[in-house]
Short mmCIF file of the C-alpha atoms (twelve columns), coordinates in Angstrom:
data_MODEL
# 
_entry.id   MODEL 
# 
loop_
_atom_site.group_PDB 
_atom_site.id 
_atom_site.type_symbol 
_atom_site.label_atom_id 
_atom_site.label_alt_id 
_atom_site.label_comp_id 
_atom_site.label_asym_id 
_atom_site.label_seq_id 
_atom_site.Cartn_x 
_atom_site.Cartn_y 
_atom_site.Cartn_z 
_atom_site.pdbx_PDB_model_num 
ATOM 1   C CA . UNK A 1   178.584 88.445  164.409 1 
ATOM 2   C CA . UNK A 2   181.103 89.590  167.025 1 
ATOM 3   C CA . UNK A 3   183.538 92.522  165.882 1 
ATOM 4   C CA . UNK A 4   187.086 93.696  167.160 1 
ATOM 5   C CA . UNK A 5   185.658 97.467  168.842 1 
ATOM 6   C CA . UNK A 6   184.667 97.406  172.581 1 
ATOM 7   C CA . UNK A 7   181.801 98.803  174.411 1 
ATOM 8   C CA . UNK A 8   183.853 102.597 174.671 1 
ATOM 9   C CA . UNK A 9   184.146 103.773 177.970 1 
ATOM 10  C CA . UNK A 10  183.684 107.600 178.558 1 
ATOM 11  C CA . UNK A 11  186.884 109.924 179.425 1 
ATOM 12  C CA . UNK A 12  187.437 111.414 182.854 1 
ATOM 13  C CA . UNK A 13  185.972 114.725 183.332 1 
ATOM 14  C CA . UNK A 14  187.738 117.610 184.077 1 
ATOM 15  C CA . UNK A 15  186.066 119.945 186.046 1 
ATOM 16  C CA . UNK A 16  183.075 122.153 184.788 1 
ATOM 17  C CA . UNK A 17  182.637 125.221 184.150 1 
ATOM 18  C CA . UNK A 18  180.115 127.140 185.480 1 
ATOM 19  C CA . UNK A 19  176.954 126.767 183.714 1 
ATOM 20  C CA . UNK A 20  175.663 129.604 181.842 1 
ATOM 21  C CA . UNK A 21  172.701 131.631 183.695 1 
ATOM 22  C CA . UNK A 22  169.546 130.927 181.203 1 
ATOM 23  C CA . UNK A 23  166.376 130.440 182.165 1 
ATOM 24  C CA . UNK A 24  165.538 127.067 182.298 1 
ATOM 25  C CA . UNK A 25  162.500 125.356 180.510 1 
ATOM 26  C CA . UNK A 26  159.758 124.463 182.603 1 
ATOM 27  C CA . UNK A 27  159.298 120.006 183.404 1 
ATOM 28  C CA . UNK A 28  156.488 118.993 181.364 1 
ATOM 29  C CA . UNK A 29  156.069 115.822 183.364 1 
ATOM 30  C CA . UNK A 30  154.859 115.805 186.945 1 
ATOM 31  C CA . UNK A 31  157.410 115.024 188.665 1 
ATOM 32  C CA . UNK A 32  156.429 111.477 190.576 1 
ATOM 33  C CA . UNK A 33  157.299 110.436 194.417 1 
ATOM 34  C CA . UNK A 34  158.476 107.126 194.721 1 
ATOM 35  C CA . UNK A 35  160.263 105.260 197.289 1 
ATOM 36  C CA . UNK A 36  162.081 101.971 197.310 1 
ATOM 37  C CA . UNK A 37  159.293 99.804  199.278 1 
ATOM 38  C CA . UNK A 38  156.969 101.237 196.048 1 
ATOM 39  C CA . UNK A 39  158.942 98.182  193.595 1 
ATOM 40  C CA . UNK A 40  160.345 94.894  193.537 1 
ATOM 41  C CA . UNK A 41  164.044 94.735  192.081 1 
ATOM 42  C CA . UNK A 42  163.859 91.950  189.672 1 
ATOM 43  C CA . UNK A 43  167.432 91.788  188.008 1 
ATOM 44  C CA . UNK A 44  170.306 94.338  187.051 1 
ATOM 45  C CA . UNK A 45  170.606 95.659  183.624 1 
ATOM 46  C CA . UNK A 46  174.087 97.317  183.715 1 
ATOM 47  C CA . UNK A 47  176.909 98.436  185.883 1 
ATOM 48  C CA . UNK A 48  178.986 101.468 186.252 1 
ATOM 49  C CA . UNK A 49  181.573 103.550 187.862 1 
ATOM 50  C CA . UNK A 50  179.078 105.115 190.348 1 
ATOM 51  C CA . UNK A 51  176.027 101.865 190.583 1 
ATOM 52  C CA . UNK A 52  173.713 99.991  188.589 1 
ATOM 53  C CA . UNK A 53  170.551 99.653  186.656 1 
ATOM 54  C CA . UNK A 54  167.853 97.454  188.031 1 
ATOM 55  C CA . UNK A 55  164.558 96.352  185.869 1 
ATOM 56  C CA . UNK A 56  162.142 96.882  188.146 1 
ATOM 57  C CA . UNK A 57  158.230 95.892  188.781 1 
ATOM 58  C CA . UNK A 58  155.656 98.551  190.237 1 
ATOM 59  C CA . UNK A 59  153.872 96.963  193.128 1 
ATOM 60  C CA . UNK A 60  151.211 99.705  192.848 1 
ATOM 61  C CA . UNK A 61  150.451 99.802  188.487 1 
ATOM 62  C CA . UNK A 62  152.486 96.626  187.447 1 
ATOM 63  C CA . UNK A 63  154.666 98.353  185.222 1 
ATOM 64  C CA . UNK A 64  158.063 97.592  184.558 1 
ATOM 65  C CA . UNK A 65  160.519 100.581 184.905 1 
ATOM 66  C CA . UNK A 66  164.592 100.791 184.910 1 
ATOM 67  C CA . UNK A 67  166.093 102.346 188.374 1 
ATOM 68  C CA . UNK A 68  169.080 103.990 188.318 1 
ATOM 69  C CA . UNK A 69  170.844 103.702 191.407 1 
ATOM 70  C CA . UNK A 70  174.113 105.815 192.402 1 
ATOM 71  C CA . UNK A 71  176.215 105.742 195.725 1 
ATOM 72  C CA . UNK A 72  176.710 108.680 196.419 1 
ATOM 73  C CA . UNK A 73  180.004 108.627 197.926 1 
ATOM 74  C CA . UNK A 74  181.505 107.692 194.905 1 
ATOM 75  C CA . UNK A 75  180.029 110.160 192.987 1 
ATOM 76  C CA . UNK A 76  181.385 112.815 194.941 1 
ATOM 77  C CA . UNK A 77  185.212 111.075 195.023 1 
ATOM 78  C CA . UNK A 78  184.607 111.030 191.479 1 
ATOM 79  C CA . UNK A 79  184.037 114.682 191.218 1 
ATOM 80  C CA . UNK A 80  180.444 113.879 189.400 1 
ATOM 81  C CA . UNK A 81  177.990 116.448 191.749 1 
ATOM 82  C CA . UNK A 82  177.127 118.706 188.535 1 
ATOM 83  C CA . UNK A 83  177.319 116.219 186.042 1 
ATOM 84  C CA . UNK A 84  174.708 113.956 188.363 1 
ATOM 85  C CA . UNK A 85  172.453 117.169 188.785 1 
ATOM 86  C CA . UNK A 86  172.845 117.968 185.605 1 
ATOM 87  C CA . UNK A 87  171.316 114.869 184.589 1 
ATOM 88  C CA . UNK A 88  168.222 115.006 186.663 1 
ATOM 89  C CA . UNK A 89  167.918 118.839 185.637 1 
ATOM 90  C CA . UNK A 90  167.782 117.969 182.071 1 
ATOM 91  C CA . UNK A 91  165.895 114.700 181.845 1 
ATOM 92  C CA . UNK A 92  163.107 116.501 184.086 1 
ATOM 93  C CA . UNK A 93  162.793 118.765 181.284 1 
ATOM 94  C CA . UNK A 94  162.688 116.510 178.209 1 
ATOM 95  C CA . UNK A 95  159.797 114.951 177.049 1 
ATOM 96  C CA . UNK A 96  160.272 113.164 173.207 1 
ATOM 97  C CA . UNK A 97  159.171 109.778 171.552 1 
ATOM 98  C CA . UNK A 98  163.261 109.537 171.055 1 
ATOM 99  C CA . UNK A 99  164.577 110.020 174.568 1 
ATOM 100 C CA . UNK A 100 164.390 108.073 177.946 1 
ATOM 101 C CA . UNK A 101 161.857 109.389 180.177 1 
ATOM 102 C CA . UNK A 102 162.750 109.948 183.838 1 
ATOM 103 C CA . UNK A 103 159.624 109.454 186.141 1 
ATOM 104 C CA . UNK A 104 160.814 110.557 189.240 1 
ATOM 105 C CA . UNK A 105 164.387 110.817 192.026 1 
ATOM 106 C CA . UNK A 106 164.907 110.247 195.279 1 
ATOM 107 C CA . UNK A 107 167.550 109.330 197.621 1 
ATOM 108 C CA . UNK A 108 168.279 107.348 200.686 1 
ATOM 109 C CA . UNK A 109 171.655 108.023 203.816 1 
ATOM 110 C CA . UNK A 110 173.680 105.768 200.993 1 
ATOM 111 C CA . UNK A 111 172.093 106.193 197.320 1 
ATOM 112 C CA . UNK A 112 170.394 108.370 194.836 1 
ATOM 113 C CA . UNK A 113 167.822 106.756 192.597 1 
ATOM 114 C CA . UNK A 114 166.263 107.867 189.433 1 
ATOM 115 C CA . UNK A 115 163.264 106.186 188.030 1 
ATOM 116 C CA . UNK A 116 163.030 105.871 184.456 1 
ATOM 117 C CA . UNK A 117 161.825 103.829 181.010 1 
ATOM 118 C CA . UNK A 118 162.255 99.937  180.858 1 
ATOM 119 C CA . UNK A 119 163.513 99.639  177.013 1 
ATOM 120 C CA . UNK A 120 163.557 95.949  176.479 1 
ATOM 121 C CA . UNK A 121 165.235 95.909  173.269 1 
ATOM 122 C CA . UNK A 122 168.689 96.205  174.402 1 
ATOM 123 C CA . UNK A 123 171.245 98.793  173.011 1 
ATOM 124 C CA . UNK A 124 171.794 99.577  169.627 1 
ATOM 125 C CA . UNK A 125 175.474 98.505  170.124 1 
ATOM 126 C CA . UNK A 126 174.460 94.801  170.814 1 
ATOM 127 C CA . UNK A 127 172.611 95.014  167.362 1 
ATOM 128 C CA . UNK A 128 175.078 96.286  165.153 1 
ATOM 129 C CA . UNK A 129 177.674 93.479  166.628 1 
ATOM 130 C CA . UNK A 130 175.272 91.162  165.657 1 
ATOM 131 C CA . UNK A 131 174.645 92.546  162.349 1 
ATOM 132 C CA . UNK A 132 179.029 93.630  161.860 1 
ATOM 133 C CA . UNK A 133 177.500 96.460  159.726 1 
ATOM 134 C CA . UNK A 134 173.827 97.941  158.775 1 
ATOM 135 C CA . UNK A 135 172.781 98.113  155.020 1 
ATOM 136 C CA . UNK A 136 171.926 101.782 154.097 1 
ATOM 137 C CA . UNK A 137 168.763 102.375 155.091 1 
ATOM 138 C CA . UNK A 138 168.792 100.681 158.100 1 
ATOM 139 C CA . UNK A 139 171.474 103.047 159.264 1 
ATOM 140 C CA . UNK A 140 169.406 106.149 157.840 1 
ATOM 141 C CA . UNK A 141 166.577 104.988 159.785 1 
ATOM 142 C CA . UNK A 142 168.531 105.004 163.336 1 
ATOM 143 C CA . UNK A 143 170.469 108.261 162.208 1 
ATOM 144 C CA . UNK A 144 167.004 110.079 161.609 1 
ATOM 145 C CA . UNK A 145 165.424 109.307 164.733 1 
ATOM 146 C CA . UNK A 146 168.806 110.624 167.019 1 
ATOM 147 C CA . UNK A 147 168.502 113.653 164.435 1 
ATOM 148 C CA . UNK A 148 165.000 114.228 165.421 1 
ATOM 149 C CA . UNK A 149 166.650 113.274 169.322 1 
ATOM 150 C CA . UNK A 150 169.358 116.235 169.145 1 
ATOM 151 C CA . UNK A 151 167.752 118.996 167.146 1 
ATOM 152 C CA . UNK A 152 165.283 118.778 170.339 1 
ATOM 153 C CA . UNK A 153 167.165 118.704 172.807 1 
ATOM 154 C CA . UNK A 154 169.184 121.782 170.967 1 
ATOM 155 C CA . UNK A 155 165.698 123.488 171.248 1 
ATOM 156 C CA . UNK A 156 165.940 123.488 174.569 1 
ATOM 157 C CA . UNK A 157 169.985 124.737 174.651 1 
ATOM 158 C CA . UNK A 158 170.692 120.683 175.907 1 
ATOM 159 C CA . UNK A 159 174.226 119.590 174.474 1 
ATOM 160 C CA . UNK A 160 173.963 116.118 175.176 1 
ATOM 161 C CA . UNK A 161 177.869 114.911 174.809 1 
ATOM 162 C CA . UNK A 162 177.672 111.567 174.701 1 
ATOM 163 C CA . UNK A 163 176.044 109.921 171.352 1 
ATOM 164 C CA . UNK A 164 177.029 106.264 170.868 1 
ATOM 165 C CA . UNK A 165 175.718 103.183 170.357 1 
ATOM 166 C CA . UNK A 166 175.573 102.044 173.881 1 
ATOM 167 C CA . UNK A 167 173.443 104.879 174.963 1 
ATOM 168 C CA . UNK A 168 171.039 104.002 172.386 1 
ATOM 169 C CA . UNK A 169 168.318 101.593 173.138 1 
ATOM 170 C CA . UNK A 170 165.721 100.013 171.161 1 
ATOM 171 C CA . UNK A 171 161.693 100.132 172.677 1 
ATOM 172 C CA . UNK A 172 159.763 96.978  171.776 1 
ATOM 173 C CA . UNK A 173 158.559 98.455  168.427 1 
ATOM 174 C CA . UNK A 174 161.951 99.275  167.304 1 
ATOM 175 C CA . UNK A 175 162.154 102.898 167.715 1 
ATOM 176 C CA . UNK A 176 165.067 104.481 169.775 1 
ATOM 177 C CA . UNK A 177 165.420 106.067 172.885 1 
ATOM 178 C CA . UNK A 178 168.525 107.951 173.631 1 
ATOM 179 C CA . UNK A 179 169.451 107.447 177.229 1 
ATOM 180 C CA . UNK A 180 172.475 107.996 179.498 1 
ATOM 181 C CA . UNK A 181 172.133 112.002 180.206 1 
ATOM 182 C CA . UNK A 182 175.205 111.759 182.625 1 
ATOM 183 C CA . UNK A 183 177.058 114.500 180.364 1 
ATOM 184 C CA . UNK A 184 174.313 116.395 179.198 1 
ATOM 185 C CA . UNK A 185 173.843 120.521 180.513 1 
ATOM 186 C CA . UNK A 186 171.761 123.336 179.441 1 
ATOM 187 C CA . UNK A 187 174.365 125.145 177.135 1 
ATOM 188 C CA . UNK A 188 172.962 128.207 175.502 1 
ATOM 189 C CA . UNK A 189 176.071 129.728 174.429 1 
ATOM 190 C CA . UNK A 190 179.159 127.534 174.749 1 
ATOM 191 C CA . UNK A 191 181.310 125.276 176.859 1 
ATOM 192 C CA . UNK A 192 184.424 123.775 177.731 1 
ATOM 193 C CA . UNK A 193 184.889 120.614 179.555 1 
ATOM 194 C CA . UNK A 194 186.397 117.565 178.362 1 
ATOM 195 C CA . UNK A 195 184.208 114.713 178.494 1 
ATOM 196 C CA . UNK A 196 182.678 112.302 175.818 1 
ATOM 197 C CA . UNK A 197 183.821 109.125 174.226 1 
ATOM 198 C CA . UNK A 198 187.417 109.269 172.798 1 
ATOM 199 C CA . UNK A 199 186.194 107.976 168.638 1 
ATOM 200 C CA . UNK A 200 183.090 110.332 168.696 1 
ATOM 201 C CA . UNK A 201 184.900 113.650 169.753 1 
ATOM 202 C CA . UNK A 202 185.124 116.507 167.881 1 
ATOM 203 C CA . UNK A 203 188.072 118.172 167.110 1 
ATOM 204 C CA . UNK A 204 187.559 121.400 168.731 1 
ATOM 205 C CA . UNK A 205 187.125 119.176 171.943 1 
ATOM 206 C CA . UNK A 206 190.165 117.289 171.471 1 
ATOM 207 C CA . UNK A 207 192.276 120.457 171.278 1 
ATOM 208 C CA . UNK A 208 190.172 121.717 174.097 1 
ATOM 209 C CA . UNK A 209 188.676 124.947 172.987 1 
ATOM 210 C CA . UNK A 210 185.998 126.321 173.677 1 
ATOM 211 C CA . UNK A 211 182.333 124.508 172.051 1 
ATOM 212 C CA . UNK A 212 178.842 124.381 171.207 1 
ATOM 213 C CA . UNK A 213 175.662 122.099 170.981 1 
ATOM 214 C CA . UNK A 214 177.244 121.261 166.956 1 
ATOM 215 C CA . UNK A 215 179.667 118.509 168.661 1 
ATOM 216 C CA . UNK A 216 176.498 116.653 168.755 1 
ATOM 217 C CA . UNK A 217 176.128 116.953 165.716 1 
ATOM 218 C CA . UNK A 218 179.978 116.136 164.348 1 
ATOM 219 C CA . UNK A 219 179.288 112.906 166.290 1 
ATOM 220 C CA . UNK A 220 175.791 112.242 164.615 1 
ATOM 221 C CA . UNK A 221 178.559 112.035 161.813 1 
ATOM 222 C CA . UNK A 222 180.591 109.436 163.184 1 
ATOM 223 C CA . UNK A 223 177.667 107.429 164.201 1 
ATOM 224 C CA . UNK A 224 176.786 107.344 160.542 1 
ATOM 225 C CA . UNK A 225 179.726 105.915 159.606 1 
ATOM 226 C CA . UNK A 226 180.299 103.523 162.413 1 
ATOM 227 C CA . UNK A 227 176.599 101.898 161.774 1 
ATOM 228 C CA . UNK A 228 177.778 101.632 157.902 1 
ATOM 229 C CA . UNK A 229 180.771 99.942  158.333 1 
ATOM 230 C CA . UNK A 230 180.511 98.705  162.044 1 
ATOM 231 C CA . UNK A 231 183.602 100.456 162.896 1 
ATOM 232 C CA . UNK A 232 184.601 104.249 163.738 1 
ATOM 233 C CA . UNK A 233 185.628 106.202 161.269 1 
ATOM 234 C CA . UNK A 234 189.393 106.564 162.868 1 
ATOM 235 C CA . UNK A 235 189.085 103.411 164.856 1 
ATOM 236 C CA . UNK A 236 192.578 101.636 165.736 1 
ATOM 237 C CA . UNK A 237 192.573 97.413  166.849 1 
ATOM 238 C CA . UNK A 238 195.421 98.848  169.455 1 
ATOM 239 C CA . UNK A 239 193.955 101.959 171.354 1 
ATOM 240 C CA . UNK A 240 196.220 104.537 171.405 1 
ATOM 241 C CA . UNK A 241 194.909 108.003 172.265 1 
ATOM 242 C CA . UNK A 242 197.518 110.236 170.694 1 
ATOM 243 C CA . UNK A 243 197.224 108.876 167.538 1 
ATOM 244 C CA . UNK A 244 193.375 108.646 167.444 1 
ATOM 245 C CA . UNK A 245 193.465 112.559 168.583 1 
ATOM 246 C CA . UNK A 246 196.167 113.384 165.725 1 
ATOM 247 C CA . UNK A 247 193.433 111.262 163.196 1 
ATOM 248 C CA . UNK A 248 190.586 113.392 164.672 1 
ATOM 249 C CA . UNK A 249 192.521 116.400 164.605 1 
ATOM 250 C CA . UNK A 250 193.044 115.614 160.545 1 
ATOM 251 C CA . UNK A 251 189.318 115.797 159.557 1 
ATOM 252 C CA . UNK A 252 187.800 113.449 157.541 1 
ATOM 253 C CA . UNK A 253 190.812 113.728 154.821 1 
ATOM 254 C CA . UNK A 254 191.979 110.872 157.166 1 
ATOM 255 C CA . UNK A 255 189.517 108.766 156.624 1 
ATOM 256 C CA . UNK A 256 189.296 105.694 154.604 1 
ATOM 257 C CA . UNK A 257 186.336 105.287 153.489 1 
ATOM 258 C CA . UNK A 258 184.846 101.642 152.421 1 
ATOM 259 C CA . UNK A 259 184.127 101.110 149.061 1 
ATOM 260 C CA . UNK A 260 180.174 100.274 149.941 1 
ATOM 261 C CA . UNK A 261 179.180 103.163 150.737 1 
ATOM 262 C CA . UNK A 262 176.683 105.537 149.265 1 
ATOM 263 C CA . UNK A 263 178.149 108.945 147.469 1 
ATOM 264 C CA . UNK A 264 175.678 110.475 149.466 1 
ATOM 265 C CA . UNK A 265 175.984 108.739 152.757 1 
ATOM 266 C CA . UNK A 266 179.796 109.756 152.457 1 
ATOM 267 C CA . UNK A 267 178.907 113.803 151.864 1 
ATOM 268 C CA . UNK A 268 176.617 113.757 154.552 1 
ATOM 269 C CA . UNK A 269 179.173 112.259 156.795 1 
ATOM 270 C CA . UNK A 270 181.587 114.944 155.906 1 
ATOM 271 C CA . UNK A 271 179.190 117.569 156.331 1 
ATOM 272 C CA . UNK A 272 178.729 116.692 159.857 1 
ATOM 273 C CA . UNK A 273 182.417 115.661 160.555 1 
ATOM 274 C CA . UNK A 274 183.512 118.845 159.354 1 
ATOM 275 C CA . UNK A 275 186.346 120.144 161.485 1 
ATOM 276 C CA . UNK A 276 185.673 124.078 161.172 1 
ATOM 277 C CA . UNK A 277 182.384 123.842 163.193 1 
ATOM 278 C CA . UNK A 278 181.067 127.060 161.469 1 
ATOM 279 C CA . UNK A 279 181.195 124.981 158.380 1 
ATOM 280 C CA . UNK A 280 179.131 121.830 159.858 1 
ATOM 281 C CA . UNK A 281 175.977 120.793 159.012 1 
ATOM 282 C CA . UNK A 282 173.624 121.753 162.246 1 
ATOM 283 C CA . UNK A 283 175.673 124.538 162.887 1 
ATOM 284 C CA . UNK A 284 174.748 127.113 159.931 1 
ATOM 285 C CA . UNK A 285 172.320 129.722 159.441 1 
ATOM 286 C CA . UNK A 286 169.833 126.598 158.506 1 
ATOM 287 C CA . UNK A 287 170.444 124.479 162.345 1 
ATOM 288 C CA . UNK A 288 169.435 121.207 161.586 1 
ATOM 289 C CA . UNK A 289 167.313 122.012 158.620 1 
ATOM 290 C CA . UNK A 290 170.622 121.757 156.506 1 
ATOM 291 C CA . UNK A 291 170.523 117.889 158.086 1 
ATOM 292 C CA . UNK A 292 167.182 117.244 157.222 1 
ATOM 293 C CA . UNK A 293 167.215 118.330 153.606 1 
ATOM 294 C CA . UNK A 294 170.182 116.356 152.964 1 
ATOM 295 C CA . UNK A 295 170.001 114.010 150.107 1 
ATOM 296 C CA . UNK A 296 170.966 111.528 151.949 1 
ATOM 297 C CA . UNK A 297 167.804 112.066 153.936 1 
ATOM 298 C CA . UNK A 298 165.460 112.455 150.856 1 
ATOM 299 C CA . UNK A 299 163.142 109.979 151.572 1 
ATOM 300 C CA . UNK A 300 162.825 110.229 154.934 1 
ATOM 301 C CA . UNK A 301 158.955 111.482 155.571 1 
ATOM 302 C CA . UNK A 302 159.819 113.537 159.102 1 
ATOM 303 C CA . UNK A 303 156.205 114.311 160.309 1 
ATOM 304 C CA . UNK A 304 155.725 110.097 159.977 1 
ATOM 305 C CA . UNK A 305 159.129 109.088 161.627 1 
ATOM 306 C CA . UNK A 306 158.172 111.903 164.419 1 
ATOM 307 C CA . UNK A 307 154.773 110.382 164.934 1 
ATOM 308 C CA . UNK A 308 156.403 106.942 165.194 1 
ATOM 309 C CA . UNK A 309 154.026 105.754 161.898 1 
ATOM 310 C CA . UNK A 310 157.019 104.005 160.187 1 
ATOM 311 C CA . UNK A 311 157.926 100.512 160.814 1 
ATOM 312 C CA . UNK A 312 161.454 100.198 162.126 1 
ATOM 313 C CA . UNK A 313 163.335 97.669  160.380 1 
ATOM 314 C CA . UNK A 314 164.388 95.611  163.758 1 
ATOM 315 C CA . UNK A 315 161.862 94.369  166.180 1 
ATOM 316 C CA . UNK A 316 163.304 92.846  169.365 1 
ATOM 317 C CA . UNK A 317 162.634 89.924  170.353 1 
ATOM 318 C CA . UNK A 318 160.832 89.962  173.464 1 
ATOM 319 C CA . UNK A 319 158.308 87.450  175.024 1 
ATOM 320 C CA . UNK A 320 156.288 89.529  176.913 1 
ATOM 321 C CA . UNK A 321 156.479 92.819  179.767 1 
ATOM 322 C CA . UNK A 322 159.682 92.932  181.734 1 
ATOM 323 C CA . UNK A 323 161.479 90.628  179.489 1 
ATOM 324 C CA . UNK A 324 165.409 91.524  179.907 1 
ATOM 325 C CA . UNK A 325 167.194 89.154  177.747 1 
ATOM 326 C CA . UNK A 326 167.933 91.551  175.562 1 
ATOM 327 C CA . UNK A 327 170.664 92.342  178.042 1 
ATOM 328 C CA . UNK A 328 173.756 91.136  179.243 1 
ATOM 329 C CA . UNK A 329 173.771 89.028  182.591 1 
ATOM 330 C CA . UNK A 330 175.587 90.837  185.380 1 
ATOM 331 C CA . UNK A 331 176.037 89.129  188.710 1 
ATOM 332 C CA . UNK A 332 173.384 90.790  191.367 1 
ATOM 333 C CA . UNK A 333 176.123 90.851  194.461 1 
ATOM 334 C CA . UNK A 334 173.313 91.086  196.807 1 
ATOM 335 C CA . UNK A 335 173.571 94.765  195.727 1 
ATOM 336 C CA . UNK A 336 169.670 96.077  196.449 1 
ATOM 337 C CA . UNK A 337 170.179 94.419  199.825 1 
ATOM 338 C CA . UNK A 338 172.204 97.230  200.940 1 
ATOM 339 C CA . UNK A 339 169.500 99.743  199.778 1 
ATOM 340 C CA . UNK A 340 167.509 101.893 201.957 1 
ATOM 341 C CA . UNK A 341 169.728 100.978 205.358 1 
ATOM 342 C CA . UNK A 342 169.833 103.423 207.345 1 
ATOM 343 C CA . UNK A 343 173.122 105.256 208.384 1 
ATOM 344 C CA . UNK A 344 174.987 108.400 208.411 1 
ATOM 345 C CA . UNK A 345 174.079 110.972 205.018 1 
ATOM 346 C CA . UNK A 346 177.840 112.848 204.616 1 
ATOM 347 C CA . UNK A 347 176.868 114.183 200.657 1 
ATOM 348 C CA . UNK A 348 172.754 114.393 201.012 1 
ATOM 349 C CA . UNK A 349 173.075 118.405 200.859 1 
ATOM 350 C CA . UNK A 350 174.955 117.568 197.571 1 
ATOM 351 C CA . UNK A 351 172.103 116.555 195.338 1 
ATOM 352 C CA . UNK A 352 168.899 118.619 196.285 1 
ATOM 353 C CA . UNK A 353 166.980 117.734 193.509 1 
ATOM 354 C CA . UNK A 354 166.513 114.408 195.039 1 
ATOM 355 C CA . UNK A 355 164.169 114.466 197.587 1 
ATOM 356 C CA . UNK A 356 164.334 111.870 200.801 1 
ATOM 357 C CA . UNK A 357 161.877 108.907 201.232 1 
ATOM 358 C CA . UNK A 358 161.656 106.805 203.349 1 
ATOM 359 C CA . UNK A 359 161.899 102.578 203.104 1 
ATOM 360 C CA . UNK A 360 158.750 102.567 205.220 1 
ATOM 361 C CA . UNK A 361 155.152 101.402 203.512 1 
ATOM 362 C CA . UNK A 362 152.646 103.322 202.658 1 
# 
């Protein structure tokens, strides 16, 4: 079933600010060294501001794998250096049953390309359109796996920025994998930018002060409600930023809350939508353990849902190994003909965590 909210598009970014000088975790994955002659480009997944997202088949192990490809150019008109590097930085670090994993980068004169999971089972978005709303513990199910997602990525000082429904995808069994790192940075202390998706900001964001890793959690919040009711919590039919930011802004006094949903559901929602951050669930003297031993959350057995040992209450439906129908079509343009050409590299210097390889076989 179709509903009135759009796939949200992320804000413009203002520029950074520095990054703070921690020491970063060490990659747990070897890093791999790929090229472009190493697959064969079988169909895009997705387009954006910068590229697109090809499924792709290993010519060498048969796998299927998603490439993300980015001109360059245009990230660098688009002032996105950091946040680009930033994404590579982090990803290399991350390794969780929840979140995307990147296999390896490289770039070409034109293009920088990260390798990474094939999910086949679409975005979580597409599901909940289908479904207008999720019954309770559907919702609980989804919202304790990105719980289990953010308090590690926390662990590592990652503020992630950008939790949604479209950058949640579904593997074939039905567990999630958070993907889209593009505003993600190692954060220890606090930060300042503004970037995210307009419904899921927090308020401290909006009025653009100074923040920490618990935004992630204020928009665990409105992810909550928006799977419960299939609508943000101060969605409007007619977008109109000023009025969403004066809703926001409110706190969850604002709100009006469907009659369907659970007393508990509702405190846990305000807990983590609570405007004074030092006040929010995830954010205490607890961390996440106040989110975990909500009541909301009572039945949840975490050491199972960790292992991946409980049945998720969706399986896609997918025919076999690089089956993409789970996604939308997008017209291919010819694009991945354009790959790999050679030609002058103005912004190469800009991304050095992407190492060159060449279009030649091995």
């Amino acid at each position: 079933m179709e509903r009135n909210k759009p796939k949200e598009e992320p804000m413009e970014i203002l520029a950074e600010d520095p990054p703070p000088v921690v020491e970063r975790p060490k990659p747990r994955r070897t890093k791999g060294h790929y090229r472009l002659t190493d697959f064969i480009i079988q169909r895009t997944l997705g387009t954006g501001s910068f590229g697109r997202v090809h499924l792709v088949r290993s010519k060498h192990n048969l796998l299927f794998y998603a490439i993300k490809v980015l001109n360059k150019e245009r990230v660098v008109k688009m002032k996105q250096i950091e946040h680009t590097n930033n994404e590579m930085q982090v990803l290399e670090q991350v390794q969780h049953p929840f979140i995307i994993n990147l296999w390896g980068t490289f770039q070409d004169a034109a293009n920088l390309y990260m390798v990474m999971d094939f999910v086949p089972g679409g975005e979580l978005f597409t599901l909940l359109r289908r479904s207008n709303r999720f019954p309770d513990p559907v919702a609980k199910f989804y919202a304790a796996e990105v719980a289990l997602a953010l308090n590690h990525l926390h662990s590592l000082d990652i503020i992630y920025r950008d939790l949604k429904p479209e950058n949640i995808l579904l593997s074939a069994d039905g567990h999630i994998k958070v993907a889209d790192f593009g505003f993600a940075k190692v954060c220890a202390t606090t930060t300042w930018t503004l970037c995210g998706t307009p419904d899921y900001l927090a308020p401290e964001i909006v009025n653009q002060q100074r923040y920490n890793k618990s935004v992630d959690w204020y928009a665990l919040g409105v992810l909550i409600f928006e799977m419960l009711s299939g609508l943000p919590p101060y969605h409007q039919a007619e977008p109109n930023h000023m009025i969403l930011y004066e809703r926001i802004t409110r706190g969850p006094t604002y709100i009006r809350w469907p009659t369907q949903f659970d007393q508990k559901a509702t405190d846990i929602i305000r807990k983590l939508m609570e405007s004074d951050p030092s006040k929010r669930y995830g954010n205490m003297q607890h961390g996440a353990g106040d989110v975990f031993a909500h009541p909301w959350f009572r039945e949840v057995d975490w050491a199972k849902l960790a292992g991946r040992e409980i049945t998720a209450p969706y399986l896609p439906r997918i025919s076999g190994d690089g089956d993409a129908s789970a996604f939308e079509k997008y017209p291919d343009d010819h694009a991945a003909d354009m790959y790999g050409l050679p030609g002058p590299d103005l912004y190469g210097e800009a991304f050095p965590g992407f190492e060159y390889a060449t279009t030649e076989t091995v």
